[in-house]
mmCIF file of C-alpha atoms in Angstrom:
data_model
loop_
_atom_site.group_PDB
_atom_site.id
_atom_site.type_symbol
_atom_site.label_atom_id
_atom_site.label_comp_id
_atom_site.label_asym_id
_atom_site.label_seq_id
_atom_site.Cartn_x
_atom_site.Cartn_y
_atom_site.Cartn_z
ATOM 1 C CA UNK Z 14 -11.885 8.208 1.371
ATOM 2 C CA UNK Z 15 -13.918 9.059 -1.301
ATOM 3 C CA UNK Z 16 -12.008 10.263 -5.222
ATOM 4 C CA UNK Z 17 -13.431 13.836 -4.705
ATOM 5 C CA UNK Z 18 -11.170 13.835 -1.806
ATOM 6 C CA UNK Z 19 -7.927 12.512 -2.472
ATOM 7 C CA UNK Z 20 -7.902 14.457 -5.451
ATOM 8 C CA UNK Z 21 -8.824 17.796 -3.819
ATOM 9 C CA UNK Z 22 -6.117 16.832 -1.359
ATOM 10 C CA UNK Z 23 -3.593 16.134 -4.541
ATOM 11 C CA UNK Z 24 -4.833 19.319 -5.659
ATOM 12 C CA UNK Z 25 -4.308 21.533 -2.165
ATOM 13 C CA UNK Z 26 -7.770 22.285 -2.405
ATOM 14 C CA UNK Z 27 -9.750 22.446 1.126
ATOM 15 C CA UNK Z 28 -11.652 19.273 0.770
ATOM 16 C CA UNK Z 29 -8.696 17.460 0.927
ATOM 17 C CA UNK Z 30 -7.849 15.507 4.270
ATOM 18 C CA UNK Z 31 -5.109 18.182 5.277
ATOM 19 C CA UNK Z 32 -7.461 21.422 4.418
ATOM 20 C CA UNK Z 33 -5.241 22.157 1.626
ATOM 21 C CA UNK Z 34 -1.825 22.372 3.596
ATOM 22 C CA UNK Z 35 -0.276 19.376 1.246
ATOM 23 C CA UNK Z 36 -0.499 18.374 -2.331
ATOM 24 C CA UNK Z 37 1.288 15.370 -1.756
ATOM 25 C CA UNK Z 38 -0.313 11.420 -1.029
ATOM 26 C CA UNK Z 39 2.459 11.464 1.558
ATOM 27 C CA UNK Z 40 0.408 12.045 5.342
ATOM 28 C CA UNK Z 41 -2.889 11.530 3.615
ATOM 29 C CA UNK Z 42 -4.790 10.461 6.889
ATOM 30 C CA UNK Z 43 -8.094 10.452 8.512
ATOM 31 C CA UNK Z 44 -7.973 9.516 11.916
ATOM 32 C CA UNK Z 45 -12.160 9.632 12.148
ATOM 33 C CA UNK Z 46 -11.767 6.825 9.754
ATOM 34 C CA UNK Z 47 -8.607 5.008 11.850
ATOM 35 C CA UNK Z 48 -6.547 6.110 8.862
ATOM 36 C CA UNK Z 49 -3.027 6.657 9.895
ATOM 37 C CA UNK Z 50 -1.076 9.384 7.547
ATOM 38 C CA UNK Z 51 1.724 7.114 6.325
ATOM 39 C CA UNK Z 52 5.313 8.822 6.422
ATOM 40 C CA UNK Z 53 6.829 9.608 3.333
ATOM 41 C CA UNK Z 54 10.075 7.348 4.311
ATOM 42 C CA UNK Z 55 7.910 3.876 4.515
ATOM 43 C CA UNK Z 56 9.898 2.458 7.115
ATOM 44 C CA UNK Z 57 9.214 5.247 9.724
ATOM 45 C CA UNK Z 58 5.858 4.525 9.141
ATOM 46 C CA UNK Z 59 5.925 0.978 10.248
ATOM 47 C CA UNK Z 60 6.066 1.689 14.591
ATOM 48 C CA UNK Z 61 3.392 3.734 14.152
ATOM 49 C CA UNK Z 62 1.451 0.979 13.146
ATOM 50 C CA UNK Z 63 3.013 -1.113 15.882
ATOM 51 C CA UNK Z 64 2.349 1.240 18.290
ATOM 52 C CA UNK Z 65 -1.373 1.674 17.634
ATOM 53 C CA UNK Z 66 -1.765 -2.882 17.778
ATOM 54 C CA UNK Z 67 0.103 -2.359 20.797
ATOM 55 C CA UNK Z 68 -2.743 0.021 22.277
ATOM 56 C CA UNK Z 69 -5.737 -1.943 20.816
ATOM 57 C CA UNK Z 70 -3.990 -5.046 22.907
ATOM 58 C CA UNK Z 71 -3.808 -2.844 25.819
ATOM 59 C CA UNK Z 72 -7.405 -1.718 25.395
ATOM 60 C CA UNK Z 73 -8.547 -5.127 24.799
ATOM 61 C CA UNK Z 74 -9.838 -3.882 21.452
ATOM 62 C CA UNK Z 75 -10.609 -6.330 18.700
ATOM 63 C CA UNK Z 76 -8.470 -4.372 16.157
ATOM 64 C CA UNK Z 77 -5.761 -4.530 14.187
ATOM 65 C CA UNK Z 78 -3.575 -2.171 12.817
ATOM 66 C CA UNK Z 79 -2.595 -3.072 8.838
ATOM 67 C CA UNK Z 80 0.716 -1.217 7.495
ATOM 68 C CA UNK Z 81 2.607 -1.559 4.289
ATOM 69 C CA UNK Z 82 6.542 -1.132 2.994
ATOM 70 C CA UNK Z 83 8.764 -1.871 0.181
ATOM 71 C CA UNK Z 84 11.539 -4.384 -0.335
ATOM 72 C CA UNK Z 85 13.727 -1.726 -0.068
ATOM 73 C CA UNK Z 86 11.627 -0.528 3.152
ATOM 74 C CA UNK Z 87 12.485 -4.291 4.102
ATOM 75 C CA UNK Z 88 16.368 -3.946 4.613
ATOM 76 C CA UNK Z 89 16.325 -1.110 6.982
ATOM 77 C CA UNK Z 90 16.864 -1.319 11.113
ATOM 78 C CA UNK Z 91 13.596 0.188 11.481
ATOM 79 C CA UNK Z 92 11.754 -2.459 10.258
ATOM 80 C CA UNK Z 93 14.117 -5.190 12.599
ATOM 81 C CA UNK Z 94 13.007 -3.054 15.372
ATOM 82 C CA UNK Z 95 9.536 -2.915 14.459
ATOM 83 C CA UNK Z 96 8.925 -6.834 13.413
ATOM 84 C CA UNK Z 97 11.050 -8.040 16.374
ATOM 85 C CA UNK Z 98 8.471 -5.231 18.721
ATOM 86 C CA UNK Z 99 5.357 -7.216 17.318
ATOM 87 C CA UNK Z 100 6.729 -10.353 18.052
ATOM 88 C CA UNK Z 101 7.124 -9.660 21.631
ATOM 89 C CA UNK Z 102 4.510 -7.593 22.132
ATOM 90 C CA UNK Z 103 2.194 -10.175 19.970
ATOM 91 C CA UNK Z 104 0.924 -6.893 18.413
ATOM 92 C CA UNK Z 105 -2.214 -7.767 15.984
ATOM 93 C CA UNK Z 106 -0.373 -5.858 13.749
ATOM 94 C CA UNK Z 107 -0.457 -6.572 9.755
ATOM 95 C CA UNK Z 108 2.632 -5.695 7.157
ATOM 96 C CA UNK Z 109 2.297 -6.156 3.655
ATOM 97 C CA UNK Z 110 6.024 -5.839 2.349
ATOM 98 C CA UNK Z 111 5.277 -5.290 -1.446
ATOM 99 C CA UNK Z 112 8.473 -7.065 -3.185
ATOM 100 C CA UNK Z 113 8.921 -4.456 -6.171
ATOM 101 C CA UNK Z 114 11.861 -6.777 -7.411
ATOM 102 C CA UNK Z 115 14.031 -2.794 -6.896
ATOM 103 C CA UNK Z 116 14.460 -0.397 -4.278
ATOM 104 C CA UNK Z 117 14.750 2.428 -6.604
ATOM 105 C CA UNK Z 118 17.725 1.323 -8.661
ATOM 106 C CA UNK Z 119 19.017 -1.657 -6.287
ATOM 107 C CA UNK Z 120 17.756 -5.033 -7.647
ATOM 108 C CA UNK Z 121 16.743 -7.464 -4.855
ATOM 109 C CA UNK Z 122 20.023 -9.851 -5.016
ATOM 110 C CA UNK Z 123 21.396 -6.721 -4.019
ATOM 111 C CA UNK Z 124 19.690 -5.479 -1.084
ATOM 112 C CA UNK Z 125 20.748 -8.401 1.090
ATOM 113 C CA UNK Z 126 22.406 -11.478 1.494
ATOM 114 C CA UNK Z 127 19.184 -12.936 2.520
ATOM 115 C CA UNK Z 128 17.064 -11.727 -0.388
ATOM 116 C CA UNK Z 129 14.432 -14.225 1.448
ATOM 117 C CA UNK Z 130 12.201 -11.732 2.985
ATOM 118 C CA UNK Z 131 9.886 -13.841 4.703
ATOM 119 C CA UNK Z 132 12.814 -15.582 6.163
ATOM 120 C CA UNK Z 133 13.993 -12.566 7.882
ATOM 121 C CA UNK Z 134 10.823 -11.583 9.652
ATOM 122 C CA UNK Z 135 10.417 -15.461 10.956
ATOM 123 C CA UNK Z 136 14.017 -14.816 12.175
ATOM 124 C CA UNK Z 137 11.987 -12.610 14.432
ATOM 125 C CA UNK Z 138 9.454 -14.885 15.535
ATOM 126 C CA UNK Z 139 6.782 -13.783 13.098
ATOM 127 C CA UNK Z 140 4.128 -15.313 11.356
ATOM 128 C CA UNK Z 141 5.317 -14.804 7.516
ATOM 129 C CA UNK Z 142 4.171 -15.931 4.175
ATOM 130 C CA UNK Z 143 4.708 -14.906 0.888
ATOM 131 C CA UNK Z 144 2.131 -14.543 -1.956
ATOM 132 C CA UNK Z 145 1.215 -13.892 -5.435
ATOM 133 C CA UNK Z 146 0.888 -9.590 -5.059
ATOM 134 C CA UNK Z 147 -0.633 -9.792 -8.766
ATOM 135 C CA UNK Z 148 -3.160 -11.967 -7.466
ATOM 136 C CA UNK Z 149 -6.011 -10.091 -6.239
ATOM 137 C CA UNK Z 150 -7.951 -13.192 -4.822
ATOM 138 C CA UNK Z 151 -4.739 -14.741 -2.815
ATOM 139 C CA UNK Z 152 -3.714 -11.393 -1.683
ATOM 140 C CA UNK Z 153 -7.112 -10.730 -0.038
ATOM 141 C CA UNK Z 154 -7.169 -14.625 1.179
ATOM 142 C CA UNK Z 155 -3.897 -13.611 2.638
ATOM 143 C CA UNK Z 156 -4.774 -10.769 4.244
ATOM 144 C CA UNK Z 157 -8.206 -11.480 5.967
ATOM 145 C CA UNK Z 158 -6.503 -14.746 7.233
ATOM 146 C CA UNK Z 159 -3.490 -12.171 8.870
ATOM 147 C CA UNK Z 160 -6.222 -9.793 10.047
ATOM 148 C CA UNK Z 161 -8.280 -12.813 11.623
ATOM 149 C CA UNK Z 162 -5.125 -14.289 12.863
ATOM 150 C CA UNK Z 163 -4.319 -11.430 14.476
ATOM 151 C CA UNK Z 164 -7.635 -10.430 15.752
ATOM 152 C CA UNK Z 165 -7.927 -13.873 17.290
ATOM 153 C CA UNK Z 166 -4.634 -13.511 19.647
ATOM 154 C CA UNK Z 167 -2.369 -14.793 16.864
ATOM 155 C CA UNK Z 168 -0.434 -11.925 16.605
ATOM 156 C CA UNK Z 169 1.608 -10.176 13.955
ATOM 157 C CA UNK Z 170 1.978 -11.183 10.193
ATOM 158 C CA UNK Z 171 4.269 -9.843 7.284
ATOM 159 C CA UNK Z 172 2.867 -10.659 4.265
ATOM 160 C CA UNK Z 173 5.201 -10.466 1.237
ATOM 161 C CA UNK Z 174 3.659 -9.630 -2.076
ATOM 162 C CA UNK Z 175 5.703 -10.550 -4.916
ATOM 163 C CA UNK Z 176 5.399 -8.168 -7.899
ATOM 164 C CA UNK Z 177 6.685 -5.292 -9.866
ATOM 165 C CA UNK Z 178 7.009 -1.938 -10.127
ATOM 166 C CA UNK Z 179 6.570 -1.023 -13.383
ATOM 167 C CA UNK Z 180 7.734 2.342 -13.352
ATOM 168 C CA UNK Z 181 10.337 4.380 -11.992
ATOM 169 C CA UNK Z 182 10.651 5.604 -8.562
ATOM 170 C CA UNK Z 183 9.296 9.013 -9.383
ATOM 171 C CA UNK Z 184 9.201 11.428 -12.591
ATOM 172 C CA UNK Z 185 12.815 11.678 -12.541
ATOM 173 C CA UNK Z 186 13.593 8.074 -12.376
ATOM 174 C CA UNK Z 187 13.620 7.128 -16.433
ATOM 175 C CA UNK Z 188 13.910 2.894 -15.072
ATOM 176 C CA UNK Z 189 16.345 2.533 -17.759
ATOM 177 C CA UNK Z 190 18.351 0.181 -15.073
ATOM 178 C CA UNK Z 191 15.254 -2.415 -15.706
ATOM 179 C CA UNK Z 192 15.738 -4.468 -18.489
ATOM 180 C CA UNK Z 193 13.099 -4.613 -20.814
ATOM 181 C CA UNK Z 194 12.286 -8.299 -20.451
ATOM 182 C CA UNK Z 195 11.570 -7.999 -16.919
ATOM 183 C CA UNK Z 196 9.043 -5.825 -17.320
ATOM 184 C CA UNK Z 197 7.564 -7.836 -20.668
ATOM 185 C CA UNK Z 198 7.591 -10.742 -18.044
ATOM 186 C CA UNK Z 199 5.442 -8.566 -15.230
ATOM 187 C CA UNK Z 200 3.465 -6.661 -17.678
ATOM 188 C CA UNK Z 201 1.797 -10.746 -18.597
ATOM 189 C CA UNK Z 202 1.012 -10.719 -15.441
ATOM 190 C CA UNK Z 203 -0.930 -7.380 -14.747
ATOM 191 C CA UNK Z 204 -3.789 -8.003 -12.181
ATOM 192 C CA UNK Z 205 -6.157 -5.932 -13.592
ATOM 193 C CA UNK Z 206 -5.947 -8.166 -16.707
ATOM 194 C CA UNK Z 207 -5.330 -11.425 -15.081
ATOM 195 C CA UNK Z 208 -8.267 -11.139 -12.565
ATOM 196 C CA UNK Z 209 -10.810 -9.987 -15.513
ATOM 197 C CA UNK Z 210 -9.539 -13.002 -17.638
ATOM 198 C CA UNK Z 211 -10.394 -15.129 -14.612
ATOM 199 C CA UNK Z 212 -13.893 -13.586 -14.183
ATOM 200 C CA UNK Z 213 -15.073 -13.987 -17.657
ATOM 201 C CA UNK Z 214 -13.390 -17.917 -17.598
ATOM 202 C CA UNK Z 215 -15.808 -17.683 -14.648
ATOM 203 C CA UNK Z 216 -19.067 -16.600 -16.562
ATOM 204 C CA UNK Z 217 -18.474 -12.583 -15.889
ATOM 205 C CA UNK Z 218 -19.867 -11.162 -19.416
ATOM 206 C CA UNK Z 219 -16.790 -9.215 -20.917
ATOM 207 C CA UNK Z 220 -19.449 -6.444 -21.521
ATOM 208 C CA UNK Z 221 -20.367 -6.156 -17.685
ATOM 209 C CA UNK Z 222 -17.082 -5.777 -17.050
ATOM 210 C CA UNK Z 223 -16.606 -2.820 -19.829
ATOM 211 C CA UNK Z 224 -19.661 -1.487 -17.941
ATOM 212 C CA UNK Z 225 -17.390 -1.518 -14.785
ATOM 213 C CA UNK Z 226 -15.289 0.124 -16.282
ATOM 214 C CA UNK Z 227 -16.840 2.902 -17.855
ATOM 215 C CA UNK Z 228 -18.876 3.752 -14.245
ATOM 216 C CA UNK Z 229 -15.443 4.122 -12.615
ATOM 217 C CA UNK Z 230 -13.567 6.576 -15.233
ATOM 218 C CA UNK Z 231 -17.267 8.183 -14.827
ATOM 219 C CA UNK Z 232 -16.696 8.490 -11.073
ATOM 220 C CA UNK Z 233 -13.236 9.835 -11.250
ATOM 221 C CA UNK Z 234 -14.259 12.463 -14.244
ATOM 222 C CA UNK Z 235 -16.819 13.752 -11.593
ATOM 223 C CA UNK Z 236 -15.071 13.220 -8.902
ATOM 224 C CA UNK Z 237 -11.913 15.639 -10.535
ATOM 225 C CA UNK Z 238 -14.326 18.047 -11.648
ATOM 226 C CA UNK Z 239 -15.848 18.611 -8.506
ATOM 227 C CA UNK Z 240 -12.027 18.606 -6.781
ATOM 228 C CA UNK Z 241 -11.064 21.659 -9.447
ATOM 229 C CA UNK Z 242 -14.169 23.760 -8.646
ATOM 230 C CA UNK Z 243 -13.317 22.991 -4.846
ATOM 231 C CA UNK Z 244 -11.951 26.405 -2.923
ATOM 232 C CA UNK Z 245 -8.240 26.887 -2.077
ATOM 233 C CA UNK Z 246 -7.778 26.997 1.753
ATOM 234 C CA UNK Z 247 -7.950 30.684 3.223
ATOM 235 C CA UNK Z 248 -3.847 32.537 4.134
ATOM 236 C CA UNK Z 249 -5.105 33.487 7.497
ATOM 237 C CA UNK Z 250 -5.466 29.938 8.469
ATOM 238 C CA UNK Z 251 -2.243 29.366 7.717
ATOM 239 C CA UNK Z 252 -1.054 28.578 11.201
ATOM 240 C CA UNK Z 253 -4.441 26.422 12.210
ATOM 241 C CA UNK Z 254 -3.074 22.848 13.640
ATOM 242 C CA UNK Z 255 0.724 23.815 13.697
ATOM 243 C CA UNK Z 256 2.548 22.743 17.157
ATOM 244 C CA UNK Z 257 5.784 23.736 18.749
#
């Protein structure tokens, strides 16, 4: 999607993939572009995404679905259900479990007595590995090895991202329950920063990346501009794609 979109959608302006009937990131789909809505609770999200591997399979279709969840996401019986379904379906099916070290206020160690998420979905007979998430380069090795996999007849993947939310769970989350060292630790480790310190060890001018830079903040600047001057959707469509 392009920025003038997701922020006219952010914005409930008509442009936005729902025609202005949510403000919210939560649902933002486009199925002309095979994009899914995701469902606010992450979890409920993830047999969707099972479901539609399971129909490319059936079609003989050389997709694959791609989902993502939390650690938190991780612990719940959905996501059993939904790894041990991909397994036996072989499903090419791809979850990213993003390992924000908490689950809102619930550290890790105290999510499970496996904390070893990886572990669990092999448990189920799934391809897992875990990864560097602050590593742009090994997370997209990762992933375009799952998707091939998977496209191939390999089946499902859960790929676990180790990083770190760096902020609270929402505006009313202050993240005081972090301590401050943690995040010292994960704030070294930033990808943004990491990846351009690897591109200019690399030979990337530090200028061509300010250039970068600059052309993207230009692109959202425009991009929110044009979302502002963008019409509210009309009252009398109010009921326009609402089932029963």
């Amino acid at each position: 999607m392009t920025p003038h979109e997701l922020l006219a959608h952010q914005l409930g302006r008509v442009d936005g993939p729902s025609g202005g009937r949510d403000a919210n990131i939560h649902g933002c789909g486009d199925l002309d572009r095979n994009i899914i809505g995701f469902i606010s609770h992450l979890p409920q999200s993830l047999p969707v995404a099972v479901g539609a591997a399971m129909a490319f399979r059936l079609r003989g279709e050389p997709r694959v679905a791609m989902t993502w969840t939390g650690d938190g996401g991780s612990i719940t019986g959905l996501d059993a259900e939904s790894v041990h379904l991909a397994a036996l379906a072989n499903a090419p099916v791809v979850i990213v479990v993003a390992n924000y070290q908490y689950a809102y206020s619930a550290p890790v160690a105290r999510q499970s007595a496996n904390p070893d998420i990886a572990a669990r979905s092999r448990a189920h007979g799934v391809h897992s590995v875990d990864v560097d998430g602050n590593d742009v380069e090994a997370l997209h090795q990762a992933s375009q090895a799952a998707v091939n996999r998977a496209r191939n007849g390999g089946g499902p993947t859960v790929i676990v991202a180790e990083t770190m939310r760096m902020l609270g769970h929402a505006v009313h989350d202050g993240f005081e329950y972090v301590p401050d060292e943690l995040l010292e630790h994960w704030h070294e480790r930033d990808p943004l920063t990491t990846f351009a310190r690897r591109l200019n060890e690399r030979g990337i001018d530090v200028d061509a990346l300010r250039t970068i830079d600059h052309d993207v903040a230009a692109e959202v600047e425009v991009a929110l501009t044009s979302a502002k001057a963008c019409p509210w959707p009309d009252p009398a469509t109010v009921s326009d794609g609402v089932w029963a």
